[in-house]
mmCIF file of C-alpha atoms and ligand atoms in Angstrom:
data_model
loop_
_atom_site.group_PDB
_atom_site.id
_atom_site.type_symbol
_atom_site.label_atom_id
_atom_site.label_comp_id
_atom_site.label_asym_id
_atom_site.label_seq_id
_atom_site.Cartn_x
_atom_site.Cartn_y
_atom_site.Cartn_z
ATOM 1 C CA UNK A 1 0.000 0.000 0.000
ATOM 2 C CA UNK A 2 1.247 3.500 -0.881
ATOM 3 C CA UNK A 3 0.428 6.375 1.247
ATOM 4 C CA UNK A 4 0.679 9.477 -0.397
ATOM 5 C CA UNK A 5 1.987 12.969 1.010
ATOM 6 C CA UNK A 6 -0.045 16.410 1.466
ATOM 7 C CA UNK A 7 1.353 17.468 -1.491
ATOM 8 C CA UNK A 8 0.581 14.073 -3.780
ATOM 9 C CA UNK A 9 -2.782 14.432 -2.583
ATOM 10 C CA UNK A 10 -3.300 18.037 -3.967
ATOM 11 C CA UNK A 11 -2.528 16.466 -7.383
ATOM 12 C CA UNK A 12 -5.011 13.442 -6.813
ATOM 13 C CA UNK A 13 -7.840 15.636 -6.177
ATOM 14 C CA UNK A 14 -7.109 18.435 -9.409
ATOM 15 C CA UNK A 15 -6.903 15.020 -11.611
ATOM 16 C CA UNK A 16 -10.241 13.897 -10.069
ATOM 17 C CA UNK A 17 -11.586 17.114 -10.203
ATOM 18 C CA UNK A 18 -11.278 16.732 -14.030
ATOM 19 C CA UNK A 19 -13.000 13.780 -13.747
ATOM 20 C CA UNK A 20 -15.756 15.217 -11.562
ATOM 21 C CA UNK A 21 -15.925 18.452 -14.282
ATOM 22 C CA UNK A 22 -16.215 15.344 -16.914
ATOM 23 C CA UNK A 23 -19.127 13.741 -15.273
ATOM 24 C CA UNK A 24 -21.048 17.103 -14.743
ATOM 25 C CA UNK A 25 -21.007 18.529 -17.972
ATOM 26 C CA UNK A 26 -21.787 14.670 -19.075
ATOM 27 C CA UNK A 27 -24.996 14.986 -16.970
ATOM 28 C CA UNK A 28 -25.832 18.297 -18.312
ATOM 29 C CA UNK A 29 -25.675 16.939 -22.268
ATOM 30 C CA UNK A 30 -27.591 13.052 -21.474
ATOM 31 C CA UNK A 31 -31.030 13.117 -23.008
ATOM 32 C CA UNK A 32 -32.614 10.790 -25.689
ATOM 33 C CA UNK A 33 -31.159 10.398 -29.036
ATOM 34 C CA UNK A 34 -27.514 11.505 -27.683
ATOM 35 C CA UNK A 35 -24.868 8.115 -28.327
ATOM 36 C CA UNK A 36 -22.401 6.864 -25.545
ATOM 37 C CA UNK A 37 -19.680 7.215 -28.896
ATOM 38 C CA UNK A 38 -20.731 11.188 -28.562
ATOM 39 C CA UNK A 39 -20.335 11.353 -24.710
ATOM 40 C CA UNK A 40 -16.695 9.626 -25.667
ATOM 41 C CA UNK A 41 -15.806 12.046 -27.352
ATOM 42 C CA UNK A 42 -16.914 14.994 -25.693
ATOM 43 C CA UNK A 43 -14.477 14.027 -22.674
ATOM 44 C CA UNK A 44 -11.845 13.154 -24.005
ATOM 45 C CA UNK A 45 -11.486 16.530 -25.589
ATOM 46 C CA UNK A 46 -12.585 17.868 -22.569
ATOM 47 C CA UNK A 47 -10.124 15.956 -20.421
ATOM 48 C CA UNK A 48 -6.874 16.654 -22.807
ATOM 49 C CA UNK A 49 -7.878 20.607 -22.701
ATOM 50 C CA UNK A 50 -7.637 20.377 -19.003
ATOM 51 C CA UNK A 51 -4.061 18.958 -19.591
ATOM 52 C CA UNK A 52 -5.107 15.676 -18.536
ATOM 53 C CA UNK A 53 -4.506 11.998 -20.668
ATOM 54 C CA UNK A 54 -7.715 9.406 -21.159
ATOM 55 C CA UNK A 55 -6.427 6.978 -18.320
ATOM 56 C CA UNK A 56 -8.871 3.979 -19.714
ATOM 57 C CA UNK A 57 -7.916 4.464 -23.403
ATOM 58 C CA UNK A 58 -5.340 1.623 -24.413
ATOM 59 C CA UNK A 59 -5.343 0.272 -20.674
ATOM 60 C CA UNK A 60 -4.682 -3.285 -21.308
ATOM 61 C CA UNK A 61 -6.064 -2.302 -24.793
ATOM 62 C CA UNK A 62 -9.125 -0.884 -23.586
ATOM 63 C CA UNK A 63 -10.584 1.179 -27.001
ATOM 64 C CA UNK A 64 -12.082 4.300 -25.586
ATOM 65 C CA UNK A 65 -11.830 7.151 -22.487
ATOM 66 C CA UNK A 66 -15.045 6.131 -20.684
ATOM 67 C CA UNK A 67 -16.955 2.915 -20.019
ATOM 68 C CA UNK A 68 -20.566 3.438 -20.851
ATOM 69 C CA UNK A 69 -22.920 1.041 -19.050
ATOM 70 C CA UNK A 70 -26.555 1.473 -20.041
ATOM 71 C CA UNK A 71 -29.173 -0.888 -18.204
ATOM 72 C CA UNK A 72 -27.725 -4.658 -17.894
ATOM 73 C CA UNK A 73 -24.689 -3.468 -18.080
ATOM 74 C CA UNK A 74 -22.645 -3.789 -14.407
ATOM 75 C CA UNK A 75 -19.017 -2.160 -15.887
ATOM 76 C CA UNK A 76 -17.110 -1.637 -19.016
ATOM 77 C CA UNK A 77 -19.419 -1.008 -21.656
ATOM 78 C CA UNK A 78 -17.820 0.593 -24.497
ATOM 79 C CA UNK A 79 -18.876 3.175 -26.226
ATOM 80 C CA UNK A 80 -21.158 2.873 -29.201
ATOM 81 C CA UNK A 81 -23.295 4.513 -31.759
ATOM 82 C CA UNK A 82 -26.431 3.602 -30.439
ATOM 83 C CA UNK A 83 -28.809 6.183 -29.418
ATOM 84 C CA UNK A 84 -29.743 6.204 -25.482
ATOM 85 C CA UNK A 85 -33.257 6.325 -24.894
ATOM 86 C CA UNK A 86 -35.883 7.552 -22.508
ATOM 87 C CA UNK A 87 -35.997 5.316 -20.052
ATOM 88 C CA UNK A 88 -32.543 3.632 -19.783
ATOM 89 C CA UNK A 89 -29.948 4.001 -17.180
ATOM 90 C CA UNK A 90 -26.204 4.884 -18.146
ATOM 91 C CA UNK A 91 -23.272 4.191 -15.721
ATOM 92 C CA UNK A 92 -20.498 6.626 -17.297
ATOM 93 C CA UNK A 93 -16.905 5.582 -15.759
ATOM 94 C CA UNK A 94 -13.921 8.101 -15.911
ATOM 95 C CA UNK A 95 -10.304 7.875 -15.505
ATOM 96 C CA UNK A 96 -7.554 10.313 -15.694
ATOM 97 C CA UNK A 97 -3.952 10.700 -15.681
ATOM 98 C CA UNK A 98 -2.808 14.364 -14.491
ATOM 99 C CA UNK A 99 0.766 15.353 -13.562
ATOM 100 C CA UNK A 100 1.501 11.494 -13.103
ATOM 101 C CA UNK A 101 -1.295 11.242 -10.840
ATOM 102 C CA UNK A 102 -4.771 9.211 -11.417
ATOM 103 C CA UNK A 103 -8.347 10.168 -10.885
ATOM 104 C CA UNK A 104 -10.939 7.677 -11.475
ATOM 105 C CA UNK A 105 -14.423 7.763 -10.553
ATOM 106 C CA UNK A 106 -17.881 6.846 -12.253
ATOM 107 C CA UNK A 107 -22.002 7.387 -11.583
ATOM 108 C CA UNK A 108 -24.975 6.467 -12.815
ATOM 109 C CA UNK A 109 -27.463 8.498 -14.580
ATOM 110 C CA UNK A 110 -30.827 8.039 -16.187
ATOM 111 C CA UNK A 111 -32.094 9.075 -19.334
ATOM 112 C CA UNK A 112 -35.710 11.298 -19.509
ATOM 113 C CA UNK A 113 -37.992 9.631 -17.322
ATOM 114 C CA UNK A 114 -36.822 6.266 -16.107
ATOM 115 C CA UNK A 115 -39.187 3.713 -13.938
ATOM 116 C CA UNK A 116 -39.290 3.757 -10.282
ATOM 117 C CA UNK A 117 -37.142 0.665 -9.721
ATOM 118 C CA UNK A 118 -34.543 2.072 -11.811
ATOM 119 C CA UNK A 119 -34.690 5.516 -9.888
ATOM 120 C CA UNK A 120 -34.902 3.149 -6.593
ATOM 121 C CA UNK A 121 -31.573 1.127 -8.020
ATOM 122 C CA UNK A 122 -29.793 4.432 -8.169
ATOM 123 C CA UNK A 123 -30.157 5.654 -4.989
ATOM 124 C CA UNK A 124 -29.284 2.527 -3.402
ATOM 125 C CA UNK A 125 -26.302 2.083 -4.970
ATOM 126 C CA UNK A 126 -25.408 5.666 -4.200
ATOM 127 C CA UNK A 127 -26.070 5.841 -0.591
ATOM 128 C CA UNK A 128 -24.331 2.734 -0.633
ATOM 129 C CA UNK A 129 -21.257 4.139 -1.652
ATOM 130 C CA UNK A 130 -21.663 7.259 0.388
ATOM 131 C CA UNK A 131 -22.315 4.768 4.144
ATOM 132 C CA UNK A 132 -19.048 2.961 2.642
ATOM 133 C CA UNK A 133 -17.097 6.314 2.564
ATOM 134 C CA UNK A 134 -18.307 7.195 6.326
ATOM 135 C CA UNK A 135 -16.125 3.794 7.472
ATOM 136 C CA UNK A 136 -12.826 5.646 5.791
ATOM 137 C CA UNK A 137 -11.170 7.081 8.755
ATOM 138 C CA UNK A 138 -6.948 6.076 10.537
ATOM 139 C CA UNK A 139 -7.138 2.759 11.996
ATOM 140 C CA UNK A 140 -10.942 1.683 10.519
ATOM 141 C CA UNK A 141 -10.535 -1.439 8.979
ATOM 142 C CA UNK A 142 -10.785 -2.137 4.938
ATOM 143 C CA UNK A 143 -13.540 -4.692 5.014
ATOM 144 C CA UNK A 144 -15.694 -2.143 6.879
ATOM 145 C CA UNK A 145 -16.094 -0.230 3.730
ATOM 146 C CA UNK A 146 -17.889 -3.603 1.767
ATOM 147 C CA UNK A 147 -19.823 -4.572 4.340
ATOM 148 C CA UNK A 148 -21.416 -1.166 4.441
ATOM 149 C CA UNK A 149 -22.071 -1.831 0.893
ATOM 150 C CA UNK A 150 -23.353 -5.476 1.417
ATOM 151 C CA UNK A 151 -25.945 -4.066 4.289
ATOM 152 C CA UNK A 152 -27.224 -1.210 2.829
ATOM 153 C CA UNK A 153 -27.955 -2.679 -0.135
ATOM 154 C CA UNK A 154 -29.218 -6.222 0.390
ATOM 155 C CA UNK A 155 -31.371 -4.288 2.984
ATOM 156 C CA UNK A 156 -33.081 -2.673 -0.160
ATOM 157 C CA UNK A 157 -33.681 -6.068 -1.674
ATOM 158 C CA UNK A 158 -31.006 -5.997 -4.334
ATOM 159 C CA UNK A 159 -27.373 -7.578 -5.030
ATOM 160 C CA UNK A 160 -24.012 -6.845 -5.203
ATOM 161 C CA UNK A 161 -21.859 -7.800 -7.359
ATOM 162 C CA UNK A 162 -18.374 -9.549 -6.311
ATOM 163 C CA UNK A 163 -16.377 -10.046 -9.671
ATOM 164 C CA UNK A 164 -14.807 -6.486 -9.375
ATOM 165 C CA UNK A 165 -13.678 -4.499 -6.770
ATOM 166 C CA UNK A 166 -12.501 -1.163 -6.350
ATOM 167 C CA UNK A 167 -8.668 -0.976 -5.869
ATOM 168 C CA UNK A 168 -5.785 1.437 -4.177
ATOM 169 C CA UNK A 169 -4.917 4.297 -6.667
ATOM 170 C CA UNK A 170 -2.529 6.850 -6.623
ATOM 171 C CA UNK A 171 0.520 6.758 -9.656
ATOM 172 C CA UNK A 172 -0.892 3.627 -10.844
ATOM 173 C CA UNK A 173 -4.705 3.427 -11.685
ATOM 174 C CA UNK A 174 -4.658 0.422 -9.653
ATOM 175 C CA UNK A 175 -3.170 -0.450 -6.431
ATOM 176 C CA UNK A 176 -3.229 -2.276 -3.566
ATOM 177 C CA UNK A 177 -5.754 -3.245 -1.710
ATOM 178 C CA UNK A 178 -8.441 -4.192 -3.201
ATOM 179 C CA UNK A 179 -11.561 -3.257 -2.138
ATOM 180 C CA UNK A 180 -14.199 -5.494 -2.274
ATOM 181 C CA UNK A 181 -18.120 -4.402 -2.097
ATOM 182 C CA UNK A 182 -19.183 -7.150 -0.058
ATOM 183 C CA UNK A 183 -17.790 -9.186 3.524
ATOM 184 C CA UNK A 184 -17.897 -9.119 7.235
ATOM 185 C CA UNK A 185 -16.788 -6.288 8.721
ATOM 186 C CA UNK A 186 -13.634 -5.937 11.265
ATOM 187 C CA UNK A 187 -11.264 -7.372 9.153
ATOM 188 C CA UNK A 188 -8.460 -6.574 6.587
ATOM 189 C CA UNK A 189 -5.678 -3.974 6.568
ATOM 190 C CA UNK A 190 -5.947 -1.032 8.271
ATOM 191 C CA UNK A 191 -6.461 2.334 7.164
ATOM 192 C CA UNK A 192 -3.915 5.260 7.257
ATOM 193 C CA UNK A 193 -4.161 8.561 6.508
ATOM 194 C CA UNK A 194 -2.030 9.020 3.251
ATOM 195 C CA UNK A 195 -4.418 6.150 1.709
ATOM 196 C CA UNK A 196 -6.387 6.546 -1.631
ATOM 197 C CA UNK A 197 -8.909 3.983 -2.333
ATOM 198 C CA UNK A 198 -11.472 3.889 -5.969
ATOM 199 C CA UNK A 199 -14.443 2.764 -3.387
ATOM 200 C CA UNK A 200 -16.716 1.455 -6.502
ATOM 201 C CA UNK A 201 -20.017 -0.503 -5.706
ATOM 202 C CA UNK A 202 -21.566 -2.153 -8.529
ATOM 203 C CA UNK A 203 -25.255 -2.964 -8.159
ATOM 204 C CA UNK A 204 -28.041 -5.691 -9.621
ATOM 205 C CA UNK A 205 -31.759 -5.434 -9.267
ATOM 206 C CA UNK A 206 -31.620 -9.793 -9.463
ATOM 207 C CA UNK A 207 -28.725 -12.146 -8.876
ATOM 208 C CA UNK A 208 -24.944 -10.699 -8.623
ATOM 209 C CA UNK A 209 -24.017 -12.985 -11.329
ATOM 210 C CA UNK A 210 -21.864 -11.783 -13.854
ATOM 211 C CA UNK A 211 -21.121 -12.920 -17.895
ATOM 212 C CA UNK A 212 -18.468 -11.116 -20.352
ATOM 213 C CA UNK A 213 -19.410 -10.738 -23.723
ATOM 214 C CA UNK A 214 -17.503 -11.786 -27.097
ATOM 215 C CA UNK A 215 -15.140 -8.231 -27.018
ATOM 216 C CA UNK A 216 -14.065 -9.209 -23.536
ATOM 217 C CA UNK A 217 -14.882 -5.888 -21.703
ATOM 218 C CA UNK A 218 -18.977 -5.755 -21.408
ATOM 219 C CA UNK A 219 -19.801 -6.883 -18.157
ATOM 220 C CA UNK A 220 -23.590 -7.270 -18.140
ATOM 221 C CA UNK A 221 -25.999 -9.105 -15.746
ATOM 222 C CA UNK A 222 -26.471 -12.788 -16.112
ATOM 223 C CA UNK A 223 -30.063 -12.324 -15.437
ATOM 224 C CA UNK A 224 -30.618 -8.979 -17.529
ATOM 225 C CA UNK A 225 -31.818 -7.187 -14.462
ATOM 226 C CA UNK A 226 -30.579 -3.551 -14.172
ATOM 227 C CA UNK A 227 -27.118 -2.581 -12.637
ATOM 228 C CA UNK A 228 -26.091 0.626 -11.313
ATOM 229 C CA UNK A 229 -22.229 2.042 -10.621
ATOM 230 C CA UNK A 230 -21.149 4.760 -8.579
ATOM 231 C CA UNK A 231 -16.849 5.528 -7.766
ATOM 232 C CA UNK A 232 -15.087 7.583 -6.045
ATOM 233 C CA UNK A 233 -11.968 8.330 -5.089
ATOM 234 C CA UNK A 234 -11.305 8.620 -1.646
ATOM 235 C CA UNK A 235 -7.977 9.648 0.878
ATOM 236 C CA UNK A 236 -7.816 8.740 4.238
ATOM 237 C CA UNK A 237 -7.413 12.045 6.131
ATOM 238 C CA UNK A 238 -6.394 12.166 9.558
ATOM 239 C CA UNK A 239 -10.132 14.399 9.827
ATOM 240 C CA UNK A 240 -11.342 11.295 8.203
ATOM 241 C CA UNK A 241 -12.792 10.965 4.773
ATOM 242 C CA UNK A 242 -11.748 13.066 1.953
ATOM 243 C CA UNK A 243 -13.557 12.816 -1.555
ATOM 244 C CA UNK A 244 -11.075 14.103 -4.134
ATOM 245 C CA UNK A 245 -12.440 16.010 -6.774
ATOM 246 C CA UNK A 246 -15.036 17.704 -5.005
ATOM 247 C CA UNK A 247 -15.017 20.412 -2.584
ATOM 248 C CA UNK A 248 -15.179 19.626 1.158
ATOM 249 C CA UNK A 249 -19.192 21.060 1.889
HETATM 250 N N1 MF3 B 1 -13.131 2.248 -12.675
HETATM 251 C C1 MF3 B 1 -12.757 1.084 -13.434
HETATM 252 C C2 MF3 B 1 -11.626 0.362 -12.754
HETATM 253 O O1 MF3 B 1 -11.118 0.868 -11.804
HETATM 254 C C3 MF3 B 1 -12.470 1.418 -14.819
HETATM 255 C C4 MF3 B 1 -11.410 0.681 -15.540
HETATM 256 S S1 MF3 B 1 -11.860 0.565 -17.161
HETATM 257 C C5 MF3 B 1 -10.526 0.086 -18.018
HETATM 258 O O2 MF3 B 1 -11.271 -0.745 -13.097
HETATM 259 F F1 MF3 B 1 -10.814 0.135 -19.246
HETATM 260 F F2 MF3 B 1 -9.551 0.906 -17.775
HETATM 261 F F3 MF3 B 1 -10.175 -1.114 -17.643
HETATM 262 CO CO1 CO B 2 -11.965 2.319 -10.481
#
């Protein structure tokens, strides 16, 4: 585990705040008719005129700068030419490298009107991820983040998935530990302040299962239920959480 200094974290949080800049003028342009392939490459302009680099593009030959999950997709959906409609749901994932320094985080948004499960999904998944970032704080313990996950969300009737996990991050995209969504609580490493983790929950209306298709990087539900994503990046402060990329309320 690498524990970065005042200073590193400064840079993690103007790369994520890119990302976060990314995301919000991606929310402000998602309506019906728009294509994931036009969201693509609206950021990545956007990202290399903030002097950042894609950090997903060419990533163990990943082909674009975001992952574009709409409906049974969990993760990794790339980018297409297909028109989102009214009614879907669109995980948008984005990574970027800044002054040798990654940001990485992802939510979920829905297009037009979308049905109340769907809107229900969402805010699971993203209250999920905010009770996991309560549990970051010097000497909490890592598996307390999943299994705030794991609770919240299998309180609400729905399932997480366990094939991916968010990760350490820092001058790598990924680092160690990995941080798993799901688990009993009170175990694992302990947290120190100086520690940036990608806290990423991945969420399924049905069963958590998982299956890949043909081009290897579409992660979709086994059972074609709905999925959600939210990400962020997050340091352990001695103060306790810190979310980079957005300003402390
Ligand atoms: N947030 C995801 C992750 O941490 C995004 C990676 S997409 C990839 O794994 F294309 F870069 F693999
Ligand atoms: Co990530």
């Amino acid at each position: 585990m690498v524990l970065k200094t005042a200073g590193e974290l400064e840079l993690m949080h103007a790369a994520n705040r890119i990302v976060q800049e990314v995301l919000d003028a991606i929310g402000e342009r998602l309506e019906p008719g728009v294509t994931t392939r036009d969201l693509d490459r609206f950021a990545e302009e956007k990202i290399r005129s903030s002097g950042g680099v894609p950090a997903f593009l060419n990533y163990k030959g990943y082909p674009a700068t975001l992952c574009t999950s709409v409906n049974d997709v969990i993760v990794h959906g790339i980018p297409n030419d297909d028109p989102l409609l009214e009614g879907d749901i669109v995980g948008v994932d984005c990574g970027v490298l800044y002054q040798g320094y990654y940001g990485d985080s992802a939510r979920s948004f829905s297009v037009g009107q979308v049905s109340s499960e769907a809107e229900r999904l969402l805010e699971v998944t993203r209250t999920s991820l905010m009770l996991a970032i309560e549990q970051v704080r010097p000497d909490g313990r890592l598996s307390d983040i999943g299994n705030a996950v794991q609770t919240h969300v299998e309180a609400a009737g729905f399932s997480v998935v366990r094939e991916f996990v968010g990760h350490g991050i820092g001058t790598a995209l990924h680092e160690d530990p990995q941080v798993p969504n799901f688990g009993a609580p009170g175990r694992g490493v302990r947290l120190r302040p100086g520690l940036v983790l990608a806290i990423e929950p991945m969420v399924n209306v049905g069963t958590p299962s998982v299956k890949t298709d043909p081009d290897g990087w579409t992660a979709r539900t086994a059972d074609g239920s709905l999925s959600a994503h939210f990400e962020y990046s997050v340091a352990v402060t001695e103060d306790g959480p810190r979310i980079l990329g957005v300003e402390a309320a």
